[in-house]
Every structure is written in C-alpha cells, then in structure tokens.
Coordinates of C-alpha atoms and ligand atoms in Angstrom, one line a residue:
Chain A
M14 CA 1.9 34.7 6.2
E15 CA -0.8 33.8 3.9
W16 CA 1.4 31.0 2.7
L17 CA 1.7 29.1 5.9
Q18 CA -2.0 29.2 6.2
Q19 CA -2.5 27.8 2.7
L20 CA 0.0 25.1 3.5
I21 CA -1.9 24.0 6.5
N22 CA -5.1 24.0 4.6
G23 CA -3.5 22.1 1.9
I24 CA -2.2 19.4 4.2
S25 CA -5.6 19.1 5.9
L26 CA -7.4 18.6 2.5
G27 CA -4.5 16.4 1.5
S28 CA -5.0 14.2 4.5
I29 CA -8.6 13.7 3.4
Y30 CA -7.4 12.7 0.0
A31 CA -4.9 10.4 1.5
L32 CA -7.5 8.6 3.6
I33 CA -9.6 7.9 0.6
A34 CA -6.6 7.0 -1.5
L35 CA -5.7 4.4 0.9
G36 CA -8.8 2.4 0.2
Y37 CA -8.1 2.6 -3.5
T38 CA -4.7 1.5 -3.2
M39 CA -5.3 -1.4 -0.8
V40 CA -8.1 -2.8 -2.9
Y41 CA -6.0 -2.4 -6.0
G42 CA -3.0 -4.0 -4.3
I43 CA -5.0 -7.1 -3.4
I44 CA -7.4 -7.7 -6.3
K45 CA -6.1 -5.4 -9.0
L46 CA -9.4 -3.6 -9.2
I47 CA -9.9 0.2 -9.5
N48 CA -12.9 0.4 -7.2
F49 CA -14.6 3.3 -8.7
A50 CA -17.5 3.0 -6.1
H51 CA -14.9 4.0 -3.4
G52 CA -15.7 7.7 -3.6
D53 CA -19.3 6.9 -3.0
V54 CA -18.5 5.0 0.1
F55 CA -16.9 8.2 1.2
M56 CA -20.2 10.0 0.4
V57 CA -22.1 7.4 2.3
G58 CA -19.8 7.9 5.2
A59 CA -20.4 11.6 5.2
F60 CA -24.1 11.1 5.3
V61 CA -24.0 8.5 8.0
G62 CA -21.9 10.8 10.1
F63 CA -24.3 13.6 9.4
Y64 CA -27.4 11.6 10.5
A65 CA -25.6 10.3 13.6
I66 CA -24.6 13.9 14.6
K67 CA -27.8 15.7 13.7
G68 CA -30.3 12.9 14.2
W69 CA -28.9 11.1 17.2
G70 CA -27.0 13.9 18.7
L71 CA -23.7 12.0 18.7
G72 CA -20.4 13.7 19.3
F73 CA -17.7 13.8 16.7
F74 CA -15.8 10.6 17.7
P75 CA -18.8 8.4 18.3
A76 CA -20.2 9.5 15.0
L77 CA -16.8 9.0 13.3
L78 CA -16.6 5.4 14.7
F79 CA -20.2 4.7 13.7
S80 CA -19.7 5.8 10.3
M81 CA -16.5 3.8 9.9
A82 CA -18.2 0.7 11.1
F83 CA -21.2 1.3 8.8
C84 CA -18.9 1.8 5.8
A85 CA -16.8 -1.2 6.7
V86 CA -20.0 -3.5 6.5
F87 CA -21.0 -1.6 3.3
G88 CA -17.7 -2.1 1.6
V89 CA -17.7 -5.8 2.4
L90 CA -21.2 -6.1 1.0
I91 CA -20.2 -4.4 -2.2
E92 CA -17.3 -6.8 -2.6
R93 CA -19.4 -9.9 -1.8
I94 CA -22.3 -8.9 -4.0
A95 CA -20.7 -7.3 -7.0
Y96 CA -16.9 -8.0 -7.2
K97 CA -16.4 -11.4 -5.7
R98 CA -17.8 -13.4 -8.7
L99 CA -15.7 -11.4 -11.1
R100 CA -12.5 -12.3 -9.6
N101 CA -11.5 -14.4 -12.6
A102 CA -13.2 -12.1 -15.1
T103 CA -11.4 -9.7 -17.4
R104 CA -10.3 -6.4 -15.9
I105 CA -12.6 -4.4 -18.1
A106 CA -15.5 -6.4 -16.8
A107 CA -14.7 -5.7 -13.2
L108 CA -14.0 -2.0 -14.1
I109 CA -17.4 -1.5 -15.7
T110 CA -19.1 -3.2 -12.7
A111 CA -17.3 -0.8 -10.3
I112 CA -18.5 2.1 -12.4
G113 CA -22.1 0.6 -12.4
M114 CA -21.8 0.2 -8.6
S115 CA -20.8 3.8 -8.2
L116 CA -23.8 5.0 -10.2
L117 CA -26.1 2.6 -8.2
I118 CA -24.9 4.0 -4.9
E119 CA -25.2 7.6 -6.0
Y120 CA -28.6 7.3 -7.5
G121 CA -29.7 4.9 -4.8
V122 CA -28.9 7.6 -2.2
I123 CA -30.7 10.2 -4.3
Y124 CA -33.8 7.9 -4.6
A125 CA -33.8 7.3 -0.8
R126 CA -33.4 10.8 0.4
G127 CA -33.5 13.2 -2.5
A128 CA -30.7 15.2 -4.2
Q129 CA -30.8 18.2 -1.9
P130 CA -27.6 18.9 0.1
E131 CA -27.3 19.0 3.8
A132 CA -25.1 21.0 6.0
Y133 CA -23.1 19.7 8.9
P134 CA -23.7 21.6 12.2
D135 CA -20.7 24.0 12.7
N136 CA -20.4 23.2 16.3
V137 CA -19.3 19.6 16.1
L138 CA -15.7 20.7 16.9
P139 CA -14.8 23.6 18.9
S140 CA -13.3 26.2 16.5
T141 CA -10.9 28.7 17.8
S142 CA -8.1 30.0 15.7
F143 CA -4.7 31.1 16.9
N144 CA -1.7 32.8 15.6
L145 CA 1.3 31.0 14.4
F146 CA 4.1 33.1 12.9
G147 CA 1.4 35.6 11.8
A148 CA -0.8 33.0 10.1
Q149 CA -4.3 32.3 11.3
I150 CA -4.5 28.6 12.0
S151 CA -7.9 27.1 12.9
S152 CA -7.9 24.5 15.6
Q153 CA -10.2 22.5 13.5
S154 CA -7.8 22.0 10.7
L155 CA -5.1 20.8 13.1
F156 CA -7.6 18.5 14.8
I157 CA -8.7 17.0 11.5
L158 CA -5.1 16.6 10.6
S159 CA -4.2 14.7 13.7
V160 CA -7.2 12.4 13.4
S161 CA -6.2 11.5 9.8
V162 CA -2.6 11.0 10.9
G163 CA -3.7 8.8 13.8
L164 CA -5.8 6.7 11.5
M165 CA -2.9 6.2 9.2
I166 CA -0.7 5.2 12.1
I167 CA -3.2 2.7 13.2
L168 CA -3.4 1.4 9.5
Q169 CA 0.4 1.0 9.4
F170 CA 0.3 -0.9 12.7
I171 CA -2.5 -3.3 11.4
V172 CA -0.7 -3.8 8.1
H173 CA 2.7 -4.5 9.6
R174 CA 2.2 -5.9 12.9
T175 CA -1.0 -8.0 12.9
K176 CA -1.8 -11.3 11.5
I177 CA -4.5 -10.0 9.3
G178 CA -2.2 -7.3 8.0
K179 CA 0.5 -9.9 7.2
A180 CA -2.1 -12.0 5.4
M181 CA -3.2 -8.9 3.3
R182 CA 0.4 -8.3 2.3
A183 CA 0.9 -11.9 1.4
V184 CA -2.3 -12.1 -0.7
S185 CA -1.5 -8.9 -2.5
H186 CA 2.0 -10.2 -3.4
D187 CA 0.9 -13.8 -4.5
M188 CA -2.5 -15.0 -4.0
D189 CA -1.9 -18.8 -4.6
A190 CA 1.3 -18.8 -2.4
A191 CA -0.8 -17.2 0.3
R192 CA -3.3 -20.0 0.0
L193 CA -0.6 -22.5 0.5
M194 CA 0.2 -20.8 3.8
G195 CA -3.4 -21.6 4.8
I196 CA -4.5 -18.0 4.4
N197 CA -8.2 -17.7 3.7
V198 CA -8.0 -15.4 0.7
D199 CA -11.7 -14.5 0.6
R200 CA -11.7 -13.4 4.1
T201 CA -8.6 -11.4 3.7
I202 CA -10.1 -9.6 0.8
S203 CA -13.2 -8.9 2.9
Y204 CA -10.9 -7.4 5.6
T205 CA -9.2 -5.2 3.0
F206 CA -12.5 -3.8 1.8
A207 CA -13.6 -3.4 5.4
I208 CA -10.6 -1.4 6.3
G209 CA -10.4 0.7 3.2
S210 CA -14.1 1.6 3.4
A211 CA -13.8 2.4 7.0
L212 CA -11.1 5.0 6.2
A213 CA -13.3 6.3 3.5
G214 CA -16.1 6.7 5.9
A215 CA -13.8 8.5 8.3
A216 CA -12.8 10.8 5.4
G217 CA -16.4 11.4 4.7
V218 CA -17.2 12.6 8.3
I219 CA -14.1 14.7 8.5
F220 CA -14.9 16.3 5.2
G221 CA -18.4 17.1 6.4
V222 CA -17.1 18.7 9.6
Y223 CA -14.5 20.6 7.7
Y224 CA -16.4 21.9 4.6
T225 CA -19.9 21.6 6.0
K226 CA -21.8 20.9 2.8
I227 CA -22.5 17.4 1.7
E228 CA -24.6 16.0 -1.1
P229 CA -25.1 12.7 -2.9
L230 CA -22.7 13.3 -5.8
M231 CA -20.0 14.8 -3.5
G232 CA -17.9 11.6 -3.8
I233 CA -17.1 11.9 -7.5
I234 CA -14.5 14.6 -7.4
P235 CA -12.7 13.8 -4.2
G236 CA -12.9 10.1 -5.3
L237 CA -11.2 10.9 -8.6
K238 CA -8.6 13.1 -6.9
A239 CA -7.9 10.3 -4.4
F240 CA -7.4 8.0 -7.3
V241 CA -4.9 10.5 -8.7
A242 CA -3.2 10.6 -5.3
A243 CA -2.9 6.8 -5.3
V244 CA -1.4 6.7 -8.7
L245 CA 0.9 9.5 -7.9
G246 CA 2.3 7.6 -4.9
G247 CA 2.3 4.3 -6.8
I248 CA -0.9 2.4 -6.8
G249 CA -0.9 -0.6 -4.5
I250 CA 1.7 1.0 -2.2
I251 CA 0.2 2.2 1.1
P252 CA 2.8 5.0 2.1
G253 CA 2.5 6.1 -1.5
A254 CA -1.2 6.9 -1.0
M255 CA -0.5 8.9 2.0
V256 CA 2.3 10.9 0.5
G257 CA 0.3 11.3 -2.9
G258 CA -2.7 12.7 -1.0
L259 CA -0.7 15.1 0.9
I260 CA 1.2 16.3 -2.1
L261 CA -2.0 16.7 -4.1
G262 CA -3.6 18.7 -1.3
V263 CA -0.8 21.0 -1.0
V264 CA -0.5 21.6 -4.8
E265 CA -4.1 22.5 -4.9
S266 CA -3.8 24.9 -2.1
V267 CA -0.7 26.5 -3.7
V268 CA -2.4 26.8 -7.0
S269 CA -5.4 28.6 -5.2
A270 CA -3.0 30.8 -3.3
M271 CA -1.3 31.9 -6.4
G272 CA -4.7 33.2 -7.5
F273 CA -5.5 30.4 -10.0
S274 CA -8.5 28.9 -7.9
L275 CA -10.3 28.0 -11.1
W276 CA -7.4 25.7 -12.1
R277 CA -7.5 23.9 -8.8
D278 CA -9.4 20.9 -10.0
A279 CA -7.4 20.8 -13.3
A280 CA -4.1 20.7 -11.3
A281 CA -4.9 17.1 -10.1
F282 CA -5.5 15.9 -13.6
I283 CA -2.5 17.6 -15.0
I284 CA -0.5 15.8 -12.3
L285 CA -2.1 12.6 -13.4
I286 CA -1.2 13.1 -17.0
L287 CA 2.4 14.0 -16.1
I288 CA 2.8 11.1 -13.8
L289 CA 1.4 8.7 -16.4
I290 CA 3.9 10.1 -18.9
F291 CA 7.1 10.3 -16.9
R292 CA 6.7 7.9 -14.1
P293 CA 3.8 5.5 -14.5
S294 CA 4.7 3.4 -11.5
G295 CA 4.4 6.5 -9.2
I296 CA 6.7 8.1 -6.7
F297 CA 7.2 4.9 -4.6
G298 CA 6.7 2.4 -7.3
K299 CA 9.7 0.5 -8.6
N300 CA 10.0 -0.9 -12.0
T301 CA 9.5 -4.4 -10.6
R302 CA 11.8 -6.9 -12.1
E303 CA 11.2 -10.4 -10.9
K304 CA 14.1 -12.4 -9.6
V305 CA 14.0 -15.9 -11.1
Chain B
M21 CA -1.0 -42.2 3.9
L22 CA -2.1 -40.6 0.6
K23 CA -4.1 -42.4 -2.0
V24 CA -4.9 -40.7 -5.3
N25 CA -7.5 -42.6 -7.3
G26 CA -8.0 -41.9 -11.0
I27 CA -8.2 -38.1 -10.8
D28 CA -9.0 -36.0 -13.9
V29 CA -8.1 -32.4 -13.8
F30 CA -8.9 -29.7 -16.4
Y31 CA -7.8 -26.1 -17.2
G32 CA -10.8 -24.9 -19.0
N33 CA -10.9 -27.6 -21.7
I34 CA -7.3 -28.6 -21.5
H35 CA -7.3 -32.1 -20.0
A36 CA -4.1 -31.9 -17.8
L37 CA -4.4 -35.1 -15.7
K38 CA -6.1 -38.2 -17.1
G39 CA -7.0 -40.7 -14.6
V40 CA -3.9 -40.3 -12.4
S41 CA -3.5 -42.7 -9.4
L42 CA -0.6 -42.9 -7.0
E43 CA 0.0 -43.9 -3.5
I44 CA 2.4 -42.6 -0.7
N45 CA 3.2 -44.5 2.5
E46 CA 4.1 -42.8 5.7
G47 CA 7.9 -42.2 5.9
E48 CA 8.7 -42.5 2.2
I49 CA 10.3 -40.2 -0.2
V50 CA 8.3 -40.8 -3.4
T51 CA 9.4 -39.0 -6.6
L52 CA 7.4 -38.0 -9.5
I53 CA 9.4 -37.4 -12.7
G54 CA 8.4 -36.3 -16.1
A55 CA 9.2 -33.9 -18.8
N56 CA 8.1 -30.2 -18.9
G57 CA 4.4 -29.9 -19.3
A58 CA 3.6 -33.5 -18.2
G59 CA 1.3 -32.5 -15.4
K60 CA 3.5 -32.7 -12.3
S61 CA 2.8 -29.3 -11.0
T62 CA -0.9 -29.7 -11.8
L63 CA -0.9 -32.9 -9.6
L64 CA 0.7 -31.1 -6.6
K65 CA -1.7 -28.1 -7.0
T66 CA -4.6 -30.6 -6.9
L67 CA -3.2 -32.3 -3.8
S68 CA -2.9 -28.9 -2.0
G69 CA -6.3 -27.8 -3.0
L70 CA -5.4 -25.0 -5.5
L71 CA -7.2 -27.0 -8.2
K72 CA -10.1 -29.2 -8.0
P73 CA -10.3 -32.6 -9.7
K74 CA -13.3 -33.2 -11.9
S75 CA -13.5 -36.9 -11.0
G76 CA -11.6 -39.4 -8.9
T77 CA -10.7 -39.3 -5.3
I78 CA -8.0 -38.1 -3.0
E79 CA -7.8 -39.9 0.3
Y80 CA -5.5 -38.6 3.0
L81 CA -5.0 -40.4 6.4
G82 CA -8.3 -42.2 5.7
S83 CA -10.5 -39.3 4.8
S84 CA -11.3 -37.6 1.5
I85 CA -9.6 -34.3 0.7
S86 CA -10.5 -33.8 -2.8
G87 CA -12.2 -30.5 -3.4
K88 CA -11.3 -29.1 0.0
A89 CA -10.0 -25.6 0.4
P90 CA -6.2 -25.1 0.6
Q91 CA -6.4 -23.8 4.2
S92 CA -8.1 -27.0 5.5
I93 CA -5.6 -29.2 3.6
V94 CA -2.6 -27.2 5.1
K95 CA -4.3 -27.7 8.5
S96 CA -4.5 -31.4 8.0
G97 CA -0.8 -31.6 7.5
I98 CA 0.1 -31.2 3.8
S99 CA 2.5 -28.3 2.8
H100 CA 3.3 -27.6 -0.7
V101 CA 6.5 -25.8 -1.8
P102 CA 5.5 -24.4 -5.2
E103 CA 7.5 -24.5 -8.4
G104 CA 9.7 -21.3 -8.6
R105 CA 9.7 -20.9 -4.7
R106 CA 7.1 -18.1 -4.7
V107 CA 8.5 -16.5 -1.5
F108 CA 6.9 -13.2 -0.4
A109 CA 9.6 -11.0 -1.9
N110 CA 8.4 -7.8 -0.2
M111 CA 8.8 -9.4 3.2
S112 CA 11.7 -10.3 5.3
V113 CA 13.0 -13.9 5.6
E114 CA 11.5 -14.1 9.2
E115 CA 8.2 -12.8 8.1
N116 CA 8.0 -15.4 5.5
L117 CA 8.7 -18.1 8.1
E118 CA 6.1 -16.6 10.3
L119 CA 3.5 -16.9 7.5
G120 CA 4.4 -20.4 7.1
A121 CA 3.0 -20.9 10.6
Y122 CA -0.1 -18.9 9.7
L123 CA -2.6 -21.4 11.0
R124 CA -0.8 -22.1 14.2
K125 CA -1.6 -20.5 17.5
D126 CA 1.2 -21.8 19.7
S127 CA 3.4 -18.7 19.5
K128 CA 6.1 -20.1 21.7
E129 CA 6.5 -23.2 19.7
I130 CA 6.6 -21.1 16.6
R131 CA 9.6 -19.2 17.9
K132 CA 11.3 -22.5 18.6
D133 CA 10.5 -23.9 15.3
I134 CA 11.8 -20.8 13.6
Q135 CA 15.1 -21.6 15.4
S136 CA 15.1 -25.1 14.2
V137 CA 14.6 -23.9 10.7
Y138 CA 17.6 -21.6 11.1
E139 CA 19.6 -24.7 12.3
L140 CA 18.5 -26.6 9.2
F141 CA 19.4 -23.6 7.0
P142 CA 22.0 -21.5 8.8
R143 CA 22.1 -19.1 5.7
L144 CA 18.7 -18.0 6.5
E145 CA 19.5 -16.9 10.0
E146 CA 22.2 -14.7 8.7
R147 CA 19.6 -13.0 6.5
R148 CA 16.6 -13.1 8.8
K149 CA 15.9 -9.4 8.4
Q150 CA 16.7 -9.2 4.7
L151 CA 13.9 -8.9 2.2
S152 CA 13.5 -12.3 0.7
G153 CA 13.3 -10.9 -2.9
T154 CA 17.0 -10.1 -2.5
L155 CA 18.1 -13.7 -1.8
S156 CA 19.7 -15.9 -4.3
G157 CA 17.8 -18.7 -6.0
G158 CA 19.2 -21.3 -3.6
E159 CA 18.4 -19.2 -0.6
Q160 CA 15.0 -18.7 -1.8
Q161 CA 14.5 -22.4 -2.1
M162 CA 15.7 -22.8 1.4
L163 CA 13.3 -20.2 2.5
A164 CA 10.3 -21.7 0.6
M165 CA 11.1 -25.1 2.2
G166 CA 11.6 -23.6 5.7
R167 CA 8.4 -21.7 5.3
A168 CA 6.6 -25.0 4.4
I169 CA 8.0 -26.8 7.4
M170 CA 6.8 -24.1 9.7
A171 CA 3.3 -25.5 9.2
K172 CA 4.5 -28.8 10.7
P173 CA 3.5 -30.9 7.8
K174 CA 3.2 -34.7 7.9
L175 CA 3.5 -34.7 4.1
L176 CA 5.7 -32.2 2.2
L177 CA 5.2 -31.6 -1.5
L178 CA 8.2 -30.3 -3.3
D179 CA 7.8 -29.0 -6.8
E180 CA 11.3 -29.0 -8.6
P181 CA 13.4 -27.8 -5.8
S182 CA 16.6 -28.0 -7.9
M183 CA 15.2 -25.9 -10.7
G184 CA 17.9 -23.3 -11.9
L185 CA 20.4 -24.0 -9.1
A186 CA 24.1 -24.6 -9.3
P187 CA 25.1 -28.3 -8.8
L188 CA 26.6 -27.6 -5.4
M189 CA 23.5 -25.9 -4.2
V190 CA 21.4 -28.8 -5.7
K191 CA 23.3 -31.2 -3.6
T192 CA 22.8 -29.2 -0.4
I193 CA 19.1 -29.0 -1.0
F194 CA 18.8 -32.8 -1.6
Q195 CA 20.8 -33.5 1.6
I196 CA 18.3 -31.4 3.5
I197 CA 15.4 -33.1 1.8
E198 CA 16.8 -36.4 3.1
K199 CA 17.2 -35.0 6.6
I200 CA 13.7 -33.6 6.7
N201 CA 12.4 -37.1 5.7
K202 CA 14.6 -38.8 8.4
D203 CA 13.1 -36.5 11.0
G204 CA 9.7 -37.9 10.2
T205 CA 8.2 -36.1 7.3
T206 CA 6.9 -37.9 4.3
I207 CA 7.9 -36.4 0.9
L208 CA 6.5 -36.2 -2.5
L209 CA 9.3 -34.8 -4.7
V210 CA 8.6 -33.6 -8.2
E211 CA 11.7 -33.3 -10.4
Q212 CA 13.0 -33.1 -13.8
N213 CA 16.4 -33.9 -12.5
A214 CA 15.6 -37.7 -12.5
N215 CA 19.0 -38.8 -11.5
M216 CA 19.3 -36.8 -8.4
A217 CA 15.6 -37.5 -7.5
L218 CA 16.0 -41.3 -7.9
S219 CA 19.0 -41.3 -5.8
V220 CA 17.2 -40.1 -2.7
A221 CA 13.7 -41.6 -3.4
D222 CA 12.2 -45.0 -2.2
R223 CA 9.7 -45.2 -5.0
A224 CA 9.0 -43.3 -8.2
Y225 CA 6.3 -42.5 -10.7
V226 CA 6.8 -41.3 -14.3
I227 CA 4.2 -39.1 -15.7
E228 CA 3.8 -38.3 -19.4
T229 CA 1.3 -36.0 -20.9
G230 CA -1.1 -36.2 -17.9
R231 CA -0.8 -40.1 -17.4
V232 CA 1.2 -42.1 -14.9
E233 CA 3.1 -44.3 -17.5
I234 CA 5.6 -46.1 -15.2
S235 CA 6.0 -46.8 -11.5
G236 CA 8.2 -48.8 -9.3
T237 CA 10.9 -48.6 -6.7
A238 CA 13.7 -46.1 -7.3
A239 CA 16.2 -48.8 -7.8
E240 CA 14.0 -50.5 -10.5
L241 CA 13.7 -47.3 -12.4
Q242 CA 17.4 -46.5 -12.1
A243 CA 18.0 -49.9 -13.7
S244 CA 15.3 -49.7 -16.5
E245 CA 16.7 -49.1 -20.0
E246 CA 13.6 -47.2 -21.0
I247 CA 14.1 -44.7 -18.1
K248 CA 17.7 -44.3 -18.7
K249 CA 17.1 -43.4 -22.3
A250 CA 14.2 -41.0 -21.7
Y251 CA 15.2 -39.3 -18.5
L252 CA 18.7 -40.1 -17.3
G253 CA 20.4 -38.5 -20.2
G254 CA 20.9 -41.9 -22.1
L255 CA 23.8 -42.9 -19.9
Ligands
LIG424 N1 -2.8 -22.1 -15.7 C1 -2.9 -23.0 -16.8 N2 -3.9 -22.7 -17.7 C2 -3.9 -23.5 -18.8 N3 -3.1 -24.6 -19.0 C3 -2.2 -24.9 -18.1 C4 -2.1 -24.1 -16.9 N4 -1.0 -24.6 -16.1 C5 -0.6 -25.7 -16.8 N5 -1.3 -25.9 -18.0 C6 -1.1 -27.0 -18.9 O1 -1.3 -28.2 -18.3 C7 -0.2 -29.1 -18.7 C8 0.6 -29.6 -17.4 O2 1.2 -28.5 -16.9 P1 2.2 -28.6 -15.5 O3 1.3 -29.4 -14.5 O4 2.6 -27.3 -15.2 O5 3.4 -29.5 -16.1 P2 4.8 -29.8 -15.4 O6 4.7 -29.3 -14.0 O7 4.8 -31.2 -15.4 O8 5.9 -29.1 -16.2 C9 0.7 -28.4 -19.7 O9 0.2 -28.8 -21.0 C10 0.4 -27.0 -19.4 O10 0.5 -26.3 -20.6
LIG425 MG1 5.9 -27.9 -13.2

C-alpha cells in the first residue's frame, strides 16, 4: 500500500502549498499584484517558528501563533512600505518591486544570520506511525493536515461571515463601489496582507516541523509552486487555491511514487504551462462576462 | 444643505469640471442634466470623495467636505448610487444590502431597514439569496438604490438610474425616487433622460463640457425653447 502512503504524503505537502497559495490569491484578488515576496514571508515564518521553538522553548502551537502574528505584521509592513504607493502604477512596476522585495528579504535574512541551514528539532510533535490498510501513516502528517485544514476553515469563516471578510470581497470585486459603502480600502488591503502572510507563516512552521531543514532561500521553490497552485485553481479565488495546492501536492507525490522523483519539480511547471494553454482562468475561474 | 462653490476637477491634465457651482436645499429633488461626457459623473464622484477638487469648496450641512475620504462622507449622510449600478455581483442581494450598512453598528435597526428596503422593492425580497450578478438591469438598479439607502443618507446622489432600462422599469424607478424623497431624503439626480428627470425635479442644472450653463426651476427649464431643442428631443 505504497500508494495510499504517497497519497497522504501528497495531501500533506499539498496543504502546505495551499496555505501559501491562499496568500497569493487573496492579494491578487484585491490589488491584482503577484506578490513574489510571498514565498519569502513563508521562509521568515519558518525561521521565526524555529527560533521560538529552539530559542525560547515554545511548543508547537505557541510557536505557530507567534510566527503567524509576526508574519502578519511583516506582511502589512511590506505592503505599506513597498506596494501601497504603487497602487496606481503600471502592473510591471509593481511586479518588479515585488521581485526586488523578494530578493531584499532573502538576502536581508542571509546578511542578518548567514546562509547556513538550520534543522527543526524532531521532537516538536510526537511522531508515531500506525497502520492503515497496510500503509504506514505517520501521525505527524495527519496532524499537519488537520492544522492546515483547520486554518482554511477559519479563513473561510472570516471571509464569508465577518465584516472584514465581506469588506475584502467587496474591495476585490470593485474598489470604488466598496469606497462608496464607506469601506476603508487601505485598511482592508492591510488586513488582506496580514491574513495571507499569517497563513504563509503558519505554512513555514508546518514545513519546518515536517521536513526539518530550513534555509534562507527555501521560500523560492515552494513559493513558485504555490503560485502555480493559485493559477491552477483560478487566481483570485480562495477555494481554488486550496484545491490547486492539494492537486499539486498529490501530483508531485504520484510522480515520485512512479519512480520519477527527479521530475517532481518539473511536474508543477508542466501543469502551469498546460493550464495557461488550455484553461488560463483556472479550474474554478469562469470566463467572466460582465452583465451590463 | 449642500453648497458647491467653483470647483475644478482634473483627470491628469483633462480639465473635467471648470468652476462648477450648485446648491441643494433640504427636501428637494435637484436634477443635473447634460450630454454624455459633460462631467455629470465627475461631479458626483467629487461629492462622494472618490475624486478631489483642485480648487473650490464643497460645504455640506455647514462644514467643508471637499477632499475628505469617502468613508467619512458616507458617514456624514451622503450616499452615491454610481453609474452602471456597480452591485457586488459575486454576492447575494442581501449581502449587498448589508454592505450598504457597513458603517452602522445598530444590527437590530439594520435588519429592520433591510425589511423596509424589501417593502420598497418587493422584487428584491423574492431574490434575496440570489447572486446579484444574475439580476436584470432594473433589479440591479433597485439593489444599488436599496444598498445606498441602507446607509441612511440625508442626501442621495443618483447617477443615471434610468440608463439602459425598459420604459416601464424607468417609470417604476422614478416613482420610487419620488417616494424616497417624500420620506425625507434629499436627492441629486443625474440624468440624460431630461424629460423624465424634469418631471420629478424641483430644480435643475444643465452642464455642458464641464461648466454649468443653465439653471432654474424644473418648470422653467421644461418651458425653455433652448432646453427643448437640445435635451428634450426638439418636441
Ligand atoms: N477616469 C477618467 N480618466 C480620464 N478622463 C475621464 C475619466 N472619467 C471621465 N473622464 C473624462 O471627463 C469628462 C467627463 O466625464 P463624465 O463625468 O464621466 O461625464 P458624464 O457623466 O457627464 O457622461 C469626459 O470628457 C471624460 O472623457
Ligand atoms: Mg456619467
């Protein structure tokens, strides 16, 4: 039952992609910016979690919450400092700024602490494995999966049931109409960055606990893959990011399981190319036609 | 109630409003008519804070609101129903109405006001759970107006509510405009449909290429030869 095991691994990995992809998609939904620094927020989250666990001896959940809070503030600062003044600039200017921001964070972290990797302690979560239909399932991967799913449920609740969530949806649909409702657009955008970055921070800690090794450039590949996941689901669409992340994780695991481990990373980008050719609006995207 | 004094508004270097002045008294329906591109929407956007005047003043209930943020203008009692309705298509009718009350905190009163919007527009109640993007143009106009009323405005700005609607629907919408006015809301009505607008308005302004060219009571304008020729289809 190698397959079932790979499937569970794929879903766990996919849920990490999904958490990162959510931030991409929410930010894109609201200001139409591909925030290339988002993968680096994930990296910062992993390091903050690491220092909280190793340095301060915090447990998993306190470290997770601390990292989420830290990244929320960090994400808001990035938006306020770098992106806010570009709101009426061309898209390419904003995109270049985002890439610059990404490099700044990566090399800022290297400057501050060096480029050497760190290893998360392996006793953060109890790890037992048990047998399910003959497959060896580790309790860690199930635990990580449930934390990710829990965060996504909370996000759905925020977006659909709270006032700030409704404001976010209104702003992403029509910024000026939202202003006419009395919605403070700047503040709503800040909340979006805060929530998206907190999820990336959570993904960073989960990643660290699951894969152990973290380093300052670790955000690049998962960031790109999460971007693919967001496009796959339909950029700007929240459930799309979740489903896109899970699909991508499972596809990668299946590709590895078939013995093509070296093709794992390529799989994501082949998916990106296929989706851009055959369904550029993504799985959940509709070909929007405005009603006049 | 509202006093606009010589405002100039620009889009980059396009001079869209050139020294526009107008006045609205409490309880009135004032209409602003003019051809496409005259600057009507620009004026409404400036009043609701989406655009900032380069010069001139806007005084509302005795204090200046020019250059203030839209949210503080909404809070002070001015609601703007934009051209083309701009409903939140991805949300239900009821969610749109709730967003109209975004700045209010009195949730019990909000429920009551949603009910009174449904009384004013029974069609919306039948479709309360429907996504607003699937409504017809007339229903979207009703929703946009209902949503604006949810903010409890003292002054309602309506930008071409009749645009693209069938004659029967236009009539319904205008009846509702009159009813909203009778219930105590002052109205600034922007229209290209000058006939219809003058028939419900107390006073009117005519705007051409960014300037107010003519103003007077609705009856005066209806009688004017010049207006008849230019805006009332030469009847
Ligand atoms: N966003 C914009 N950018 C540049 N010019 C604009 C913009 N919106 C309107 N204009 C110009 O300002 C003038 C007035 O437009 P508008 O107020 O929309 O006219 P109306 O509502 O009377 O049809 C027009 O010449 C129009 O082309
Ligand atoms: Mg207009």
